[in-house]
XYZ file of C-alpha atoms in Angstrom:
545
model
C -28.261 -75.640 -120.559
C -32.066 -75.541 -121.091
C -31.955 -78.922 -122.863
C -30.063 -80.288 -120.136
C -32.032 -79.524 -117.337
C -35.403 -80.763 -118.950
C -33.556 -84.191 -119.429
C -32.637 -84.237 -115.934
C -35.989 -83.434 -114.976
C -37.488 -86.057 -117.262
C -35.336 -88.609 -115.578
C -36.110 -87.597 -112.201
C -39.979 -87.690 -112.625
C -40.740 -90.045 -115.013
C -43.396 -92.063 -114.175
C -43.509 -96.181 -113.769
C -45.543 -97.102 -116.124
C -49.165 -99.267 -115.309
C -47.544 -101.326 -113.450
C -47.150 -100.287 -109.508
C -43.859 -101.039 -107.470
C -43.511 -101.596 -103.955
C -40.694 -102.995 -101.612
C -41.703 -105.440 -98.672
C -40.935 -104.350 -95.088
C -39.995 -107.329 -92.886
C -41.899 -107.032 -89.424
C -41.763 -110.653 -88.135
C -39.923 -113.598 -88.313
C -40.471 -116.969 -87.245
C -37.510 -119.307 -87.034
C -37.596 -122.964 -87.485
C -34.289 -125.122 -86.690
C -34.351 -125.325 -91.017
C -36.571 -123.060 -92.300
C -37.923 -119.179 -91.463
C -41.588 -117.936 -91.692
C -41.000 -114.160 -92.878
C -43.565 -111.565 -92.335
C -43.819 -108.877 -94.682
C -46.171 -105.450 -95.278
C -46.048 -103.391 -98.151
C -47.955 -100.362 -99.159
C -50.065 -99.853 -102.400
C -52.269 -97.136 -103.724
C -55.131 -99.191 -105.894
C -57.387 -98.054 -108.099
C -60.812 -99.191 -108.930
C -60.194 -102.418 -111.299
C -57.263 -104.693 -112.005
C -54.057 -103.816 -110.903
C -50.300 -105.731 -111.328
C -48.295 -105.675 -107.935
C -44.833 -106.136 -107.967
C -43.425 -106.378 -104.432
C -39.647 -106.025 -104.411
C -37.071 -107.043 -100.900
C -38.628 -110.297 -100.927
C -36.169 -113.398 -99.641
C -34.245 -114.984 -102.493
C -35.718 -118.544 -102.501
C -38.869 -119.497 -100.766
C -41.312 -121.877 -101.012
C -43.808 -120.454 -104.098
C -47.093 -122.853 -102.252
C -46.711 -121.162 -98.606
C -47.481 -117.569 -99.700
C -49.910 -115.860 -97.806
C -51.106 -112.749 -99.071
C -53.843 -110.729 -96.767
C -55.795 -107.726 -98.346
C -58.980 -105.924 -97.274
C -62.279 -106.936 -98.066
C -62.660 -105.223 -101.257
C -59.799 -106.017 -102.384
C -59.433 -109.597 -103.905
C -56.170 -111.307 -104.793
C -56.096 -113.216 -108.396
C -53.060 -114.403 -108.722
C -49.547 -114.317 -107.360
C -46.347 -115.381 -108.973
C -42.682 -115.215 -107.580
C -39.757 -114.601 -109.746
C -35.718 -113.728 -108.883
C -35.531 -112.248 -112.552
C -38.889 -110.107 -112.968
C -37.372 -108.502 -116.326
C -36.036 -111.674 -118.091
C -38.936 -113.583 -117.158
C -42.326 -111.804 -117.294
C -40.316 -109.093 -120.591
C -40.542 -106.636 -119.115
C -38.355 -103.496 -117.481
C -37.940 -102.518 -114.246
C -39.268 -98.932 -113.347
C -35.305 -98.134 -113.928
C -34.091 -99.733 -117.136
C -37.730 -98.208 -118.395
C -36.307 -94.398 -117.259
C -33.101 -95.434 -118.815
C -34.737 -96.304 -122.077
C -36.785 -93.337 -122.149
C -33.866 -90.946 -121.588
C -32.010 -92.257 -124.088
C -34.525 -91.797 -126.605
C -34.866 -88.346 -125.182
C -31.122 -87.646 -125.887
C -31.181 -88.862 -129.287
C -33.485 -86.525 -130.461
C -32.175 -83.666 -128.962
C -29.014 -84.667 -130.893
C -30.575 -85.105 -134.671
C -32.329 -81.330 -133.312
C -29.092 -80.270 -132.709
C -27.681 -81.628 -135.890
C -30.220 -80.066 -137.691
C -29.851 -76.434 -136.481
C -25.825 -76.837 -136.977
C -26.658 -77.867 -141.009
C -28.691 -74.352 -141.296
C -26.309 -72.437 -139.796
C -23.814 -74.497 -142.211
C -25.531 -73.384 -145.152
C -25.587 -69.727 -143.923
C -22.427 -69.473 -143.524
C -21.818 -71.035 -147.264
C -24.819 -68.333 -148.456
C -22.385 -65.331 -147.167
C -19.778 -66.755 -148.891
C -20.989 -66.963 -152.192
C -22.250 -63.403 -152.233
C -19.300 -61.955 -150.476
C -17.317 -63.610 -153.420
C -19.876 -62.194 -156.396
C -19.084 -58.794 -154.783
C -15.508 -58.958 -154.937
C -15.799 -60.182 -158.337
C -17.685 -56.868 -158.982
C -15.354 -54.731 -157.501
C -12.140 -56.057 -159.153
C -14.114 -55.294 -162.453
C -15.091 -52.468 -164.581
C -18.414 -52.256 -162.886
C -18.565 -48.539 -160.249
C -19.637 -49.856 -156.693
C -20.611 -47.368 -154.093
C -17.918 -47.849 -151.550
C -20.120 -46.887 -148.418
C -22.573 -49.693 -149.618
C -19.275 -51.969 -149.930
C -18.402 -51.110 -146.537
C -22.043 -52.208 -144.845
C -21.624 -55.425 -146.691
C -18.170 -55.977 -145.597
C -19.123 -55.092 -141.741
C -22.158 -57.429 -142.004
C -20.470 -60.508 -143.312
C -17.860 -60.596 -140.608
C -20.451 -59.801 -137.831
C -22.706 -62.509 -138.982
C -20.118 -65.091 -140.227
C -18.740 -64.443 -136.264
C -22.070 -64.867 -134.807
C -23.087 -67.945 -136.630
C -19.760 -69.113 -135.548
C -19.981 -68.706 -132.659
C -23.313 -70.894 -132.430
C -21.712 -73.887 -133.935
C -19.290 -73.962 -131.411
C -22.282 -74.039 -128.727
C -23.655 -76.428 -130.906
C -20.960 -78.727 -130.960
C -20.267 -78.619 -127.413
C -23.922 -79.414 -126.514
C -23.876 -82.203 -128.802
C -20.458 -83.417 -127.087
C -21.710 -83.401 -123.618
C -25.621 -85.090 -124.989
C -23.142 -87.572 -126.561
C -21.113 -88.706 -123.138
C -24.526 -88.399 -121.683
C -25.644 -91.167 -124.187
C -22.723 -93.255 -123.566
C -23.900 -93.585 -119.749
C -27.336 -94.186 -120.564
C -26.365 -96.872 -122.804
C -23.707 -98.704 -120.568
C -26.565 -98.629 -117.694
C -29.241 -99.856 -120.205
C -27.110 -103.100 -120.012
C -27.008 -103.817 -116.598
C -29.572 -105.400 -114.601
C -30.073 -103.724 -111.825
C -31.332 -106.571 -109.534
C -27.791 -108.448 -110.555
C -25.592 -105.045 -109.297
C -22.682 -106.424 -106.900
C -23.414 -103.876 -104.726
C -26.743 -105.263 -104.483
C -28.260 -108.372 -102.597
C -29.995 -111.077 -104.515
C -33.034 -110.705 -104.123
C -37.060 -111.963 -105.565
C -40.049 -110.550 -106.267
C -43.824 -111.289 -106.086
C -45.728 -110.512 -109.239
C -49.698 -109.781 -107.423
C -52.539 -109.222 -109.376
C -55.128 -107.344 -107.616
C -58.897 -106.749 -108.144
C -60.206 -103.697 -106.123
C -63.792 -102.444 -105.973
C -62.637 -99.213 -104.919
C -59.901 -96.534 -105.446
C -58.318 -97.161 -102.320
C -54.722 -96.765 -100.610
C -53.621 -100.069 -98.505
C -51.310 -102.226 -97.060
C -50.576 -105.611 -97.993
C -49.231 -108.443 -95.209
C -47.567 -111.301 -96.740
C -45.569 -114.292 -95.382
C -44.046 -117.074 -96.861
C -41.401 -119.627 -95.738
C -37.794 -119.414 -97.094
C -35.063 -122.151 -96.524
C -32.434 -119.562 -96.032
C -32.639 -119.243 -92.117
C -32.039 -121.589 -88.763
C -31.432 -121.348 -85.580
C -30.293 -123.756 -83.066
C -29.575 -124.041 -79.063
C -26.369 -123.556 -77.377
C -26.226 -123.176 -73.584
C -24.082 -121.941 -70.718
C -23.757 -124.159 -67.570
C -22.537 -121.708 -64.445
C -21.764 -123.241 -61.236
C -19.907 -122.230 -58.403
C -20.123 -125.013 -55.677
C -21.579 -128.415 -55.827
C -23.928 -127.057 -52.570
C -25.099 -124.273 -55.219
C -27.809 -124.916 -58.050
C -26.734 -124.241 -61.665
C -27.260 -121.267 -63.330
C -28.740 -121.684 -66.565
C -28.296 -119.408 -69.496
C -30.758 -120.590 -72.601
C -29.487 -119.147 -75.816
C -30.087 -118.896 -79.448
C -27.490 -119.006 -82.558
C -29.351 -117.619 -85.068
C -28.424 -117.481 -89.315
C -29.994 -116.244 -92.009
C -28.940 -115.500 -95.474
C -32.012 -114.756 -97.667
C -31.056 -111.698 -99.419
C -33.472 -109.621 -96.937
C -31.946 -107.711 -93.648
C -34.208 -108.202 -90.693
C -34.337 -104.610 -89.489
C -35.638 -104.478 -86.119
C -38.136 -107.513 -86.541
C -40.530 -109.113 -83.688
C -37.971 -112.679 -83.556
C -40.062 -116.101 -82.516
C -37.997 -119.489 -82.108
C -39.450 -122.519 -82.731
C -38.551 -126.126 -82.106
C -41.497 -127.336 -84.865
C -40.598 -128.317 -88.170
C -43.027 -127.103 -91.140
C -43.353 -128.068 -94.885
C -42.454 -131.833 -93.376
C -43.997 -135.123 -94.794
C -47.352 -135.416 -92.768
C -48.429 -138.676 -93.713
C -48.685 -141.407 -90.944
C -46.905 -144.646 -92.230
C -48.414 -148.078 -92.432
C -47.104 -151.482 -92.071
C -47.308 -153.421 -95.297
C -46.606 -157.389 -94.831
C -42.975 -158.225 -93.825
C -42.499 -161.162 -95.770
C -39.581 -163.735 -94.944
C -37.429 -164.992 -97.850
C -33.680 -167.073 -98.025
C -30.419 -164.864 -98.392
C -27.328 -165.221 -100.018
C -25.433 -164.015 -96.967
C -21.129 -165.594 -96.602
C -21.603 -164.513 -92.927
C -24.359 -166.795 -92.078
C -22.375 -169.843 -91.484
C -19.194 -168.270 -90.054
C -18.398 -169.518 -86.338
C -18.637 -166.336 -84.105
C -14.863 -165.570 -82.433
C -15.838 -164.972 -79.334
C -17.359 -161.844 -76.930
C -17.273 -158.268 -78.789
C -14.828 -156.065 -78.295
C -16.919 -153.672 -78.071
C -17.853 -152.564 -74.347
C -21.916 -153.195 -73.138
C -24.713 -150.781 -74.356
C -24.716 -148.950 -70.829
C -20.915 -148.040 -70.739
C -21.040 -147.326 -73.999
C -24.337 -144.656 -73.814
C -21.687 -143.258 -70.928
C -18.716 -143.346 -72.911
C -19.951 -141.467 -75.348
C -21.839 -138.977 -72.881
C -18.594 -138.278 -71.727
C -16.765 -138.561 -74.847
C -18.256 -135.027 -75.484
C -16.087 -132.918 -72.989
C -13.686 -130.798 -74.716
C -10.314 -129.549 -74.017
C -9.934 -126.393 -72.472
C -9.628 -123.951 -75.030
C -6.786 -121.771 -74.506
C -7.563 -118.663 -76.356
C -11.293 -118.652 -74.428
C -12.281 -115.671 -72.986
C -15.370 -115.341 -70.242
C -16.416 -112.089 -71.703
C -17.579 -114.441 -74.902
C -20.608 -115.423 -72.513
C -21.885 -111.967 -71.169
C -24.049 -111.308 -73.303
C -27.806 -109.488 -72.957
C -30.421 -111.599 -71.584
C -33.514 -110.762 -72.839
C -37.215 -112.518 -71.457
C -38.846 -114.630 -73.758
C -42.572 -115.923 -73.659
C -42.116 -119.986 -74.028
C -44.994 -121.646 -75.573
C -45.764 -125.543 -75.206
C -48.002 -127.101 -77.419
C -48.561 -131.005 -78.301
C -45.497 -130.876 -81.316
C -42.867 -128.096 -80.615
C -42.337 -125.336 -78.240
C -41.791 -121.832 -79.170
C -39.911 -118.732 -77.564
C -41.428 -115.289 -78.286
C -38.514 -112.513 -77.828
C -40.011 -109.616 -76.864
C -37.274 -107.068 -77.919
C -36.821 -105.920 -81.492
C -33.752 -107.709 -82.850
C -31.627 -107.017 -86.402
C -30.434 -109.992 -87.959
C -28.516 -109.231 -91.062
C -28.496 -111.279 -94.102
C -24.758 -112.368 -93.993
C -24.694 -115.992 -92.640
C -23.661 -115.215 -89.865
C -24.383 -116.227 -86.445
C -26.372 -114.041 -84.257
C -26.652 -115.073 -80.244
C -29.614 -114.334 -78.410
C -29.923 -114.870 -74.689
C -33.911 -116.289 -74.072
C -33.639 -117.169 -70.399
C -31.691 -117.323 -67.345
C -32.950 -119.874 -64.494
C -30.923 -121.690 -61.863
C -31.958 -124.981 -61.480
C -31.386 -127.598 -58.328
C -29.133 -129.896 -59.104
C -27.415 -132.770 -57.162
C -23.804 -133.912 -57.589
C -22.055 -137.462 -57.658
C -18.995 -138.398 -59.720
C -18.931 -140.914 -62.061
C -16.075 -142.700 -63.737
C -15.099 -145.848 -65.898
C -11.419 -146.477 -65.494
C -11.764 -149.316 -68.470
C -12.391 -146.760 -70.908
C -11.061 -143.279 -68.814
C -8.943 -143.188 -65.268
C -10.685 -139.678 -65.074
C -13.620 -138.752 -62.742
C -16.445 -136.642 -64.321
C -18.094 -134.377 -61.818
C -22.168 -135.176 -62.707
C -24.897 -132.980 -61.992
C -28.372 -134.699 -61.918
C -31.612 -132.728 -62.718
C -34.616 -133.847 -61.929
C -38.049 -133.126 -63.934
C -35.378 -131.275 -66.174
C -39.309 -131.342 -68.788
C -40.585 -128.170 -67.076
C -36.749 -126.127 -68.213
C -38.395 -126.798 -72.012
C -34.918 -128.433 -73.063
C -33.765 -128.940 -76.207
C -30.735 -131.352 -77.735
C -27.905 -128.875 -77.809
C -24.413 -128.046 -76.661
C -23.811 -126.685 -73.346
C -20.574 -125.005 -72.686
C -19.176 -125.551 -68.829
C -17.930 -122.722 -66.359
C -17.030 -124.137 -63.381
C -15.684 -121.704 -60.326
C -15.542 -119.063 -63.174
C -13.554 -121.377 -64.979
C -13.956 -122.482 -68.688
C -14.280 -126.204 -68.388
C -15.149 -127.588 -72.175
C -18.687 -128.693 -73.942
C -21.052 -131.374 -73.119
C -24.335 -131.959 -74.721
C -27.657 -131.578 -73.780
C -30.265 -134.814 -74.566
C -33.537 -134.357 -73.271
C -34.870 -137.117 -75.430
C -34.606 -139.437 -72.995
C -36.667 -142.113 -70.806
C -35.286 -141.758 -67.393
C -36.465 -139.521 -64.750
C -33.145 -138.117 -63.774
C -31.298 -135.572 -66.323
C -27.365 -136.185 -66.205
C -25.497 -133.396 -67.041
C -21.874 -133.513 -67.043
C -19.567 -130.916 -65.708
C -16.360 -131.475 -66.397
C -13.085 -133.346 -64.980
C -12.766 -133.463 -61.506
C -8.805 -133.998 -61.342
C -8.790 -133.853 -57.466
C -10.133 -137.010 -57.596
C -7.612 -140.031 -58.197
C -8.413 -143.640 -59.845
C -5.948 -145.959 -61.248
C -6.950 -149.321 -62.784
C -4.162 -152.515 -62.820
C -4.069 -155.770 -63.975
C -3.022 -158.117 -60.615
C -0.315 -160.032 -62.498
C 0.297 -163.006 -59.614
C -3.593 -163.252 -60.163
C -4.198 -163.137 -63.406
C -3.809 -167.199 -64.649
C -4.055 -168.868 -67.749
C -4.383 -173.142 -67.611
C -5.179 -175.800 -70.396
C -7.303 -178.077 -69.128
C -7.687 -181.311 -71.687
C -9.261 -179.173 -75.060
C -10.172 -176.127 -72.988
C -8.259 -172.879 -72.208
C -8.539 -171.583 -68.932
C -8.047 -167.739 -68.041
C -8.377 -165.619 -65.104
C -8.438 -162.002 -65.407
C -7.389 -159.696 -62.033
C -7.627 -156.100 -61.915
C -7.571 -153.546 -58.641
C -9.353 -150.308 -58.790
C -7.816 -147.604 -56.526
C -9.654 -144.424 -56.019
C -8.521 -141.251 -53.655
C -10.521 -138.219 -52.779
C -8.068 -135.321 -52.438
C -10.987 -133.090 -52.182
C -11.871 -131.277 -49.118
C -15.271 -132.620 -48.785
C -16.866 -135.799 -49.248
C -17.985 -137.183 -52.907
C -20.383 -139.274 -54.202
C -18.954 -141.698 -56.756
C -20.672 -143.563 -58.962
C -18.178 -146.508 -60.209
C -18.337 -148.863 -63.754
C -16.180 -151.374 -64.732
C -17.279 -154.686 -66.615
C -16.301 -158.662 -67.714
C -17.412 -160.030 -70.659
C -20.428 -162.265 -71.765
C -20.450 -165.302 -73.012
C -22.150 -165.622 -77.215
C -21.339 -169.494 -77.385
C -22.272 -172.659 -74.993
C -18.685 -173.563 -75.679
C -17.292 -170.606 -73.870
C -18.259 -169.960 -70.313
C -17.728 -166.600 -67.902
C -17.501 -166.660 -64.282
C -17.662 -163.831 -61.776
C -15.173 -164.699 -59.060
C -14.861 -161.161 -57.509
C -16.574 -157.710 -57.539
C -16.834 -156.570 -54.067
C -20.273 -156.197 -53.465
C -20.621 -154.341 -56.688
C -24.556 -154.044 -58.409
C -24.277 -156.768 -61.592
C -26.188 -156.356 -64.840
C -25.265 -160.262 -65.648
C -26.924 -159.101 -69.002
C -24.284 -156.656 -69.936
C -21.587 -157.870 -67.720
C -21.569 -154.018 -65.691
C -20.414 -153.997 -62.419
C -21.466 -150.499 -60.732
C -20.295 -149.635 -57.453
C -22.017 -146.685 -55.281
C -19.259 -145.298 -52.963
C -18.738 -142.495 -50.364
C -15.208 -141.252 -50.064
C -14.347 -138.988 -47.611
C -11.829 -136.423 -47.895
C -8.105 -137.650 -48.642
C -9.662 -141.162 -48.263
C -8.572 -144.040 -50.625
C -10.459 -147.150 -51.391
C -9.448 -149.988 -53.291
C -11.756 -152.109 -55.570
C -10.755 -155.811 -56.848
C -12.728 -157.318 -59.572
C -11.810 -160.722 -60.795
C -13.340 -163.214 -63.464
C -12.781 -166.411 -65.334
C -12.907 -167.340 -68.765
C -13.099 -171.089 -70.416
C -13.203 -171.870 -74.178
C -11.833 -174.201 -76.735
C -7.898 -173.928 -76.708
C -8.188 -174.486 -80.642
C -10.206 -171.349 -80.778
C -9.276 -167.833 -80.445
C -11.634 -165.049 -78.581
C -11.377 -161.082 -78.530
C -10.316 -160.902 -74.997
């Protein structure tokens, strides 16, 4: 048992080696929409000369030219390497396959000891036997033996053949138990620790250290890592269009850098480091001839597709979502913490004052930053073309000083889950349009007037008119503003001509062929629209119409 509980011991307090080892504390982190700015402290106990650092728990890729390391004074940093396999690498053990290695050893000589204490005991045994067998020789012979001195040779043999016996026996057990023990050791030896499943992946940064004094210290590092984003989501509340917006500003934070954030000071940042800083320059844009089978192809006519302005719209709207059915409004109480919002020239930044723990599993972490309400106006807006639906608009103006950035917004109208829009703050106009949903209440159909809608030959031309009626109806219970689009094509050829024969007082773009309307309906009032147009072209000719 004595030989079992100095191994145990030896294990327990063997020492490291020259070499010290330390583990990195995260304290801060700085999150870019890509990238994370980790802030790390470890302790070390220096003495006077050179000293090798190895800080272990740091994030399993980074980028090796952003390391920061900050020391005192008297301490000056040589060199500093990062690695992911320290042993493989740099050849060397970790402070635990070393302790393996050395116990091992340990064990294998206190098996050849053992060995060689069960070979004496051996020959001992083989010693009693030979005389014991000389003496019985004796006594089966002529020879007179004194039979008292026969009996004291008998007794001792058997006493001492028992007792060395009996320390075989321990022998072999010890050397049973040393040998399972070795088995271990040697199965461990062969794993690398920093590749355990149960273990993260994690890195390491190898420090060399020059100290002018025998000195115990901490150590503040940062680096970037790649494995950590966040981006913004927010929650659009609104009760009644007389009511501003409440505003909920949130977070969706990820990281997955081998590291748990325990309890970390969290800043969010809108800035994007280790980007290309270089300003571009114009070189000479020379002009040269093509080999292009489109260049002489006759154009078919107007584009199908519909003008730059309904289309920005369509697609604004385009981004309301169905209601989801297994939504639940407890998804958006959440805990709303206030966070310090910095504005410089390139990014702006949010400071969360709490401590938050943000666990290295991928997934995503929400963080309320701020709750506002902001003033907002309402109007509806609809383009029966492309959608019969009205979408209830809320307009924000100097929406700069809310610090937006491009992100989805999720709608709760009345306390009603209404779908997703998107936020785009990276815009020119002075007027923020957010939108709020479908308004089904209010009622727009769009027809083609069939006794209107013509179509002559005239000589080699084609002649069409196009007809349609608009009908809206407010079955609200208070008035609406309702902003109206519809549109007629424009002409890409002299050969074919558009004419505007009807749009009821409706605001043209004649560049993009919109038609907006501005209308007040009062409630359960119905207004009808009538937009009309004429097109002319070559009747050998075909257009997208």
């Amino acid at each position: 048992m004595k030989n079992f509980i100095l191994i145990s011991l030896f294990i327990s307090t063997l020492g490291y080696g020259q070499n010290i080892f330390t583990t990195g504390k995260v304290k801060a982190a700085t999150v870019y929409f890509n990238v994370a700015e980790i802030s790390q402290e470890a302790g070390v106990s220096l003495s006077s000369g050179t000293t090798e650092v190895v800080i272990d728990n740091v994030a399993n890729s980074i980028y090796e030219e952003t390391v920061q390391i900050s020391a005192p004074p008297y301490v000056t940093v040589v060199s500093v390497q990062y690695t992911t396999d320290y042993g493989k690498e740099y050849n060397k053990e970790t402070p635990e396959i070393r302790r393996i290695s050395d116990s091992i050893i340990l064990v294998k000589k206190q098996i050849e000891k053992l060995n060689l204490e069960k070979n004496s005991y051996v020959k001992t045994i083989e010693l009693l036997d030979k005389n014991k067998a000389t003496y019985d020789k004796m006594d089966g012979g002529e020879s007179k033996i004194d039979v008292n001195a026969l009996i004291k040779l008998v007794e001792y043999y058997n006493s001492k053949r028992l007792e060395i016996n009996d320390k075989i026996f321990t022998i072999d057990k010890q050397k049973e138990k040393l040998s399972d023990l070795l088995g271990e050791l040697d199965k461990k030896s062969k794993i690398n620790p920093d590749k355990n499943e149960n273990k993260k992946s994690t890195g390491k940064l190898i420090i060399q250290l020059l100290s002018t004094q025998e000195v115990k210290t901490t150590l503040k590092i940062k680096y970037l890592t790649n494995n950590a984003s966040w981006y913004p989501i927010y929650d659009l509340r609104a009760s009644d269009t007389s009511k501003p917006i409440d505003l909920y500003y949130k977070a969706m934070i990820s990281q997955n850098t081998g590291i748990d954030w325990n309890g970390v000071k969290l800043t969010l940042s809108s800035g994007i480091p280790n980007q290309n800083n270089q300003a571009p320059i114009l070189k000479t844009w020379r002009l040269d001839y093509i080999n292009n089978r489109y260049a002489n192809s006759v154009h078919s006519g107007f584009s199908k597709s519909i003008s730059r302005e309904s289309r920005s719209a369509s697609q604004s709207m385009s981004s309301i979502q169905s209601i989801s059915a297994d939504y639940e409004e407890a998804n958006f109480e959440q805990k709303t913490v206030d966070a310090v919002i910095n504005e410089n020239q390139l990014s702006i930044s949010f400071e969360v004052d709490a401590l938050y723990t943000i666990l290295s599993n991928g997934k995503q972490h929400s963080v309320v930053l701020t709750e506002t309400k902001i003033p907002a106006f309402y109007k509806h807006y609809s383009v029966p073309k492309l959608d019969m639906d009205s979408y209830l608009i809320a307009e924000i103006k100097e929406y700069s000083k809310y610090n937006f950035l491009t992100g989805e917004a999720n709608i709760i109208f009345d306390g009603v889950y209404v779908g997703k829009t998107i936020i785009d703050p990276n815009q020119t106009s002075e007027i923020l349009n957010l939108s709020m949903g479908k308004d089904k209440r209010v009622s727009i159909k769009r027809e083609k007037v069939s006794e209107l809608s013509t179509t002559k030959f005239l000589s080699s031309y084609k002649e069409q008119i196009f007809t349609y009626d608009i009908t809206i109806r407010n079955n609200k219970k208070e008035e609406i503003d309702l902003q109206l689009k519809d549109q007629y094509p424009v002409s890409s050829h002299k050969e074919i001509t558009v004419e505007l024969l009807q749009s009821d007082k409706a605001s043209n773009n004649e560049e993009l062929g919109v038609l907006t309307w501005t209308l007040k309906l009062k409630p359960n009032e119905t207004k009808k629209i009538r937009v009309s147009y004429k097109v002319k072209y070559p009747k050998d000719k075909q257009i997208n119409l």
